[in-house]
Amino acid sequence: IKTGINKVEAMRITIAGNVGIGTMSPQAKLEVKGGGISLINEATHSTFSLQNFNSAGWLNNIQFIAARGSIASPMPLQNGDTFGFLDFRGYDGSGLFPEVAFIKAEVDGHTGVGDLPSRLRFLTTPAGSSTAIERMRIDNAGNVGIGAMNPGAKLEIQDINPFLRLRYTGNSGFDQIATNAKNDLLLTAPASNADISLSTKNGNVTIQYGGNV
């Protein structure tokens, strides 16, 4: 299909039924080169749906494929490069649609043949701002960092007031595990009748809510 005064090709449908926009040799049912695809709807919501029905157990997938260089001559990615990301935006009344949340997949370390470490980063935007900041990451070792850029354990929480809150389902009260600037370990049971117990296989120590041990 050609358009314009000079009849420039805009789209083609191959003998295999593949549709190519911006490419002369589409390798899929729809292949777009040199541009993006937008789904815009004013009536309800826009839906991008993947459906698969087969007996072999194959599942739907979305691939983010990235390389340096070019299509004809790809080059390896380097530390910090982005494989791909999900970008969430919203209208704030300024005439713009700022980026307010991300899920990013990035290279996380030195790369080489058979060696392509990765990390996932999760970003959201705080109240009073339109700039997303990192909240959590999972690094190439599987360590999870909440507020920590280089988590050194399976879970590391870093903040000026870091704590982990535990709440039993149905209870209004909660318990906290925290630390402070002196690296003290703080176990807190704020409920009026809550005890703190340290248990081992051969016994336990309990600090009762009245202060008795």
mmCIF file of C-alpha atoms in Angstrom:
data_model
loop_
_atom_site.group_PDB
_atom_site.id
_atom_site.type_symbol
_atom_site.label_atom_id
_atom_site.label_comp_id
_atom_site.label_asym_id
_atom_site.label_seq_id
_atom_site.Cartn_x
_atom_site.Cartn_y
_atom_site.Cartn_z
ATOM 1 C CA ILE A 1 0.000 0.000 0.000
ATOM 2 C CA LYS A 2 1.614 3.244 -1.163
ATOM 3 C CA THR A 3 0.592 6.798 -0.303
ATOM 4 C CA GLY A 4 1.647 10.374 -1.063
ATOM 5 C CA ILE A 5 2.668 12.146 -4.253
ATOM 6 C CA ASN A 6 5.708 9.952 -4.779
ATOM 7 C CA LYS A 7 3.804 6.774 -3.846
ATOM 8 C CA VAL A 8 6.017 5.895 -0.871
ATOM 9 C CA GLU A 9 5.243 2.539 0.661
ATOM 10 C CA ALA A 10 3.358 2.917 3.951
ATOM 11 C CA MET A 11 2.387 -0.672 4.646
ATOM 12 C CA ARG A 12 2.559 -4.124 3.107
ATOM 13 C CA ILE A 13 0.842 -7.444 3.611
ATOM 14 C CA THR A 14 3.016 -10.394 2.658
ATOM 15 C CA ILE A 15 1.927 -13.635 1.046
ATOM 16 C CA ALA A 16 2.089 -15.185 4.542
ATOM 17 C CA GLY A 17 -0.440 -12.645 5.814
ATOM 18 C CA ASN A 18 2.099 -10.694 7.864
ATOM 19 C CA VAL A 19 1.556 -6.937 8.033
ATOM 20 C CA GLY A 20 4.584 -4.642 7.980
ATOM 21 C CA ILE A 21 4.565 -0.916 8.723
ATOM 22 C CA GLY A 22 7.970 0.652 8.120
ATOM 23 C CA THR A 23 9.461 -2.712 7.134
ATOM 24 C CA MET A 24 9.480 -4.664 3.880
ATOM 25 C CA SER A 25 9.900 -8.080 5.484
ATOM 26 C CA PRO A 26 7.612 -8.420 8.516
ATOM 27 C CA GLN A 27 8.335 -11.556 10.552
ATOM 28 C CA ALA A 28 5.130 -11.474 12.618
ATOM 29 C CA LYS A 29 1.419 -10.928 12.022
ATOM 30 C CA LEU A 30 2.093 -7.235 12.764
ATOM 31 C CA GLU A 31 5.543 -5.644 12.761
ATOM 32 C CA VAL A 32 6.078 -1.898 13.172
ATOM 33 C CA LYS A 33 9.514 -0.373 12.615
ATOM 34 C CA GLY A 34 10.522 3.219 13.312
ATOM 35 C CA GLY A 35 7.565 4.204 15.452
ATOM 36 C CA GLY A 36 5.201 3.310 18.268
ATOM 37 C CA ILE A 37 1.690 1.962 18.678
ATOM 38 C CA SER A 38 -0.968 3.934 20.587
ATOM 39 C CA LEU A 39 -4.362 2.766 21.829
ATOM 40 C CA ILE A 40 -6.580 5.813 22.482
ATOM 41 C CA ASN A 41 -10.160 5.617 23.699
ATOM 42 C CA GLU A 42 -12.465 8.353 25.018
ATOM 43 C CA ALA A 43 -15.519 6.199 25.674
ATOM 44 C CA THR A 44 -14.316 3.529 28.100
ATOM 45 C CA HIS A 45 -10.848 2.102 28.709
ATOM 46 C CA SER A 46 -8.136 0.985 26.311
ATOM 47 C CA THR A 47 -7.201 -2.681 26.570
ATOM 48 C CA PHE A 48 -4.169 -4.519 25.281
ATOM 49 C CA SER A 49 -5.106 -8.179 25.427
ATOM 50 C CA LEU A 50 -3.019 -11.313 24.833
ATOM 51 C CA GLN A 51 -5.019 -14.502 24.491
ATOM 52 C CA ASN A 52 -3.682 -17.982 23.849
ATOM 53 C CA PHE A 53 -5.608 -21.236 23.536
ATOM 54 C CA ASN A 54 -3.621 -24.428 22.989
ATOM 55 C CA SER A 55 -2.992 -27.887 24.416
ATOM 56 C CA ALA A 56 0.784 -27.560 24.747
ATOM 57 C CA GLY A 57 0.752 -25.233 27.757
ATOM 58 C CA TRP A 58 2.389 -22.287 25.982
ATOM 59 C CA LEU A 59 1.723 -18.985 27.740
ATOM 60 C CA ASN A 60 1.406 -15.393 26.571
ATOM 61 C CA ASN A 61 4.454 -13.189 26.960
ATOM 62 C CA ILE A 62 5.621 -9.645 26.339
ATOM 63 C CA GLN A 63 9.271 -9.345 25.311
ATOM 64 C CA PHE A 64 11.522 -6.342 25.869
ATOM 65 C CA ILE A 65 14.558 -6.846 23.621
ATOM 66 C CA ALA A 66 17.435 -4.365 23.874
ATOM 67 C CA ALA A 67 20.942 -3.962 22.475
ATOM 68 C CA ARG A 68 23.447 -1.241 21.736
ATOM 69 C CA GLY A 69 24.532 -0.688 18.156
ATOM 70 C CA SER A 70 22.024 -1.233 15.372
ATOM 71 C CA ILE A 71 19.642 -3.877 14.059
ATOM 72 C CA ALA A 72 22.222 -4.949 11.502
ATOM 73 C CA SER A 73 25.099 -4.873 13.996
ATOM 74 C CA PRO A 74 23.915 -5.193 17.627
ATOM 75 C CA MET A 75 26.360 -4.550 20.448
ATOM 76 C CA PRO A 76 26.300 -5.828 24.046
ATOM 77 C CA LEU A 77 24.521 -3.821 26.711
ATOM 78 C CA GLN A 78 26.557 -2.229 29.515
ATOM 79 C CA ASN A 79 26.059 -1.784 33.244
ATOM 80 C CA GLY A 80 23.137 0.578 33.931
ATOM 81 C CA ASP A 81 21.523 0.169 30.508
ATOM 82 C CA THR A 82 17.756 -0.359 30.428
ATOM 83 C CA PHE A 83 16.199 -3.556 29.032
ATOM 84 C CA GLY A 84 12.747 -1.997 29.155
ATOM 85 C CA PHE A 85 10.228 -0.402 31.491
ATOM 86 C CA LEU A 86 6.542 0.095 32.179
ATOM 87 C CA ASP A 87 5.775 3.826 32.232
ATOM 88 C CA PHE A 88 2.651 5.145 34.020
ATOM 89 C CA ARG A 89 1.539 8.725 33.319
ATOM 90 C CA GLY A 90 -1.389 10.942 34.251
ATOM 91 C CA TYR A 91 -2.749 14.388 33.476
ATOM 92 C CA ASP A 92 -2.136 16.946 36.244
ATOM 93 C CA GLY A 93 -3.869 19.985 34.733
ATOM 94 C CA SER A 94 -0.655 21.635 33.517
ATOM 95 C CA GLY A 95 -1.034 20.470 29.940
ATOM 96 C CA LEU A 96 1.436 17.655 30.561
ATOM 97 C CA PHE A 97 1.210 13.975 31.372
ATOM 98 C CA PRO A 98 4.122 13.510 33.818
ATOM 99 C CA GLU A 99 5.661 10.129 34.489
ATOM 100 C CA VAL A 100 4.424 9.108 37.939
ATOM 101 C CA ALA A 101 5.425 5.448 38.315
ATOM 102 C CA PHE A 102 7.836 3.003 36.690
ATOM 103 C CA ILE A 103 8.863 -0.615 36.763
ATOM 104 C CA LYS A 104 12.326 -0.774 35.186
ATOM 105 C CA ALA A 105 14.548 -3.690 34.198
ATOM 106 C CA GLU A 106 18.214 -2.704 33.976
ATOM 107 C CA VAL A 107 21.644 -4.247 33.547
ATOM 108 C CA ASP A 108 23.174 -4.726 36.997
ATOM 109 C CA GLY A 109 26.893 -5.330 36.605
ATOM 110 C CA HIS A 110 29.609 -6.264 34.119
ATOM 111 C CA THR A 111 28.359 -7.945 30.932
ATOM 112 C CA GLY A 112 29.892 -10.520 28.627
ATOM 113 C CA VAL A 113 29.028 -13.584 26.581
ATOM 114 C CA GLY A 114 26.667 -15.657 28.722
ATOM 115 C CA ASP A 115 26.816 -13.031 31.496
ATOM 116 C CA LEU A 116 24.012 -10.445 31.589
ATOM 117 C CA PRO A 117 23.065 -9.625 35.224
ATOM 118 C CA SER A 118 19.867 -7.683 35.812
ATOM 119 C CA ARG A 119 17.881 -5.786 38.429
ATOM 120 C CA LEU A 120 14.291 -4.585 38.780
ATOM 121 C CA ARG A 121 13.505 -1.098 40.112
ATOM 122 C CA PHE A 122 10.109 0.132 41.328
ATOM 123 C CA LEU A 123 9.412 3.879 41.418
ATOM 124 C CA THR A 124 6.392 5.876 42.627
ATOM 125 C CA THR A 125 5.656 9.584 43.129
ATOM 126 C CA PRO A 126 5.130 11.119 46.609
ATOM 127 C CA ALA A 127 2.365 13.597 47.413
ATOM 128 C CA GLY A 128 3.208 17.167 46.432
ATOM 129 C CA SER A 129 5.481 16.097 43.580
ATOM 130 C CA SER A 130 5.309 14.941 39.977
ATOM 131 C CA THR A 131 8.683 13.168 39.997
ATOM 132 C CA ALA A 132 8.912 9.427 40.593
ATOM 133 C CA ILE A 133 11.575 8.195 43.006
ATOM 134 C CA GLU A 134 12.854 4.693 43.619
ATOM 135 C CA ARG A 135 11.098 2.804 46.426
ATOM 136 C CA MET A 136 12.352 -0.756 45.980
ATOM 137 C CA ARG A 137 14.762 -2.815 43.896
ATOM 138 C CA ILE A 138 15.664 -6.467 43.403
ATOM 139 C CA ASP A 139 19.313 -6.820 42.429
ATOM 140 C CA ASN A 140 21.167 -9.491 40.473
ATOM 141 C CA ALA A 141 21.811 -11.499 43.680
ATOM 142 C CA GLY A 142 18.102 -11.621 44.496
ATOM 143 C CA ASN A 143 18.497 -9.145 47.363
ATOM 144 C CA VAL A 144 15.566 -6.793 47.947
ATOM 145 C CA GLY A 145 16.266 -3.194 48.916
ATOM 146 C CA ILE A 146 13.583 -0.831 50.203
ATOM 147 C CA GLY A 147 15.222 2.577 50.184
ATOM 148 C CA ALA A 148 18.572 0.805 49.742
ATOM 149 C CA MET A 149 20.466 1.184 46.464
ATOM 150 C CA ASN A 150 22.892 -1.665 47.225
ATOM 151 C CA PRO A 151 21.075 -4.179 49.461
ATOM 152 C CA GLY A 152 23.497 -6.504 51.217
ATOM 153 C CA ALA A 153 20.926 -9.055 52.425
ATOM 154 C CA LYS A 154 17.787 -10.790 51.186
ATOM 155 C CA LEU A 155 15.842 -7.840 52.620
ATOM 156 C CA GLU A 156 17.373 -4.479 53.561
ATOM 157 C CA ILE A 157 15.292 -1.495 54.637
ATOM 158 C CA GLN A 158 17.079 1.864 54.700
ATOM 159 C CA ASP A 159 15.585 5.133 55.917
ATOM 160 C CA ILE A 160 16.144 7.821 58.553
ATOM 161 C CA ASN A 161 13.505 5.954 60.592
ATOM 162 C CA PRO A 162 13.584 2.369 59.319
ATOM 163 C CA PHE A 163 11.161 -0.108 60.841
ATOM 164 C CA LEU A 164 9.209 -3.212 59.977
ATOM 165 C CA ARG A 165 5.601 -3.268 61.217
ATOM 166 C CA LEU A 166 3.800 -6.537 61.916
ATOM 167 C CA ARG A 167 0.039 -6.654 62.434
ATOM 168 C CA TYR A 168 -2.055 -9.743 63.200
ATOM 169 C CA THR A 169 -5.148 -9.907 60.969
ATOM 170 C CA GLY A 170 -8.136 -8.399 62.750
ATOM 171 C CA ASN A 171 -6.088 -6.607 65.436
ATOM 172 C CA SER A 172 -5.847 -2.842 65.658
ATOM 173 C CA GLY A 173 -2.466 -2.996 67.400
ATOM 174 C CA PHE A 174 0.901 -3.833 65.853
ATOM 175 C CA ASP A 175 4.510 -4.691 66.700
ATOM 176 C CA GLN A 176 7.629 -3.087 65.282
ATOM 177 C CA ILE A 177 11.235 -4.054 64.630
ATOM 178 C CA ALA A 178 13.398 -0.977 64.130
ATOM 179 C CA THR A 179 16.859 0.541 64.426
ATOM 180 C CA ASN A 180 18.274 4.024 65.037
ATOM 181 C CA ALA A 181 21.370 6.146 64.387
ATOM 182 C CA LYS A 182 23.296 4.158 67.050
ATOM 183 C CA ASN A 183 22.389 0.843 65.370
ATOM 184 C CA ASP A 184 20.339 -0.221 68.391
ATOM 185 C CA LEU A 185 17.848 -3.037 67.751
ATOM 186 C CA LEU A 186 14.424 -1.866 68.884
ATOM 187 C CA LEU A 187 11.562 -4.295 69.492
ATOM 188 C CA THR A 188 8.340 -2.436 70.213
ATOM 189 C CA ALA A 189 4.930 -3.777 71.255
ATOM 190 C CA PRO A 190 2.814 -0.604 71.616
ATOM 191 C CA ALA A 191 -0.425 -2.383 72.612
ATOM 192 C CA SER A 192 -1.340 -1.907 76.290
ATOM 193 C CA ASN A 193 -1.226 -5.647 77.114
ATOM 194 C CA ALA A 194 1.423 -6.900 74.651
ATOM 195 C CA ASP A 195 4.472 -8.958 75.680
ATOM 196 C CA ILE A 196 7.792 -9.424 73.865
ATOM 197 C CA SER A 197 9.124 -12.986 73.765
ATOM 198 C CA LEU A 198 12.503 -14.291 72.617
ATOM 199 C CA SER A 199 12.203 -18.007 71.980
ATOM 200 C CA THR A 200 14.696 -20.813 71.356
ATOM 201 C CA LYS A 201 14.376 -24.588 71.115
ATOM 202 C CA ASN A 202 15.181 -25.006 74.818
ATOM 203 C CA GLY A 203 13.310 -22.092 76.315
ATOM 204 C CA ASN A 204 12.308 -18.486 76.014
ATOM 205 C CA VAL A 205 12.531 -15.086 77.682
ATOM 206 C CA THR A 206 9.440 -12.924 77.925
ATOM 207 C CA ILE A 207 9.248 -9.223 78.720
ATOM 208 C CA GLN A 208 5.716 -8.716 79.969
ATOM 209 C CA TYR A 209 3.736 -5.572 79.251
ATOM 210 C CA GLY A 210 4.198 -4.552 82.903
ATOM 211 C CA GLY A 211 7.993 -4.656 82.539
ATOM 212 C CA ASN A 212 8.602 -7.969 84.325
ATOM 213 C CA VAL A 213 11.044 -10.431 82.679
#
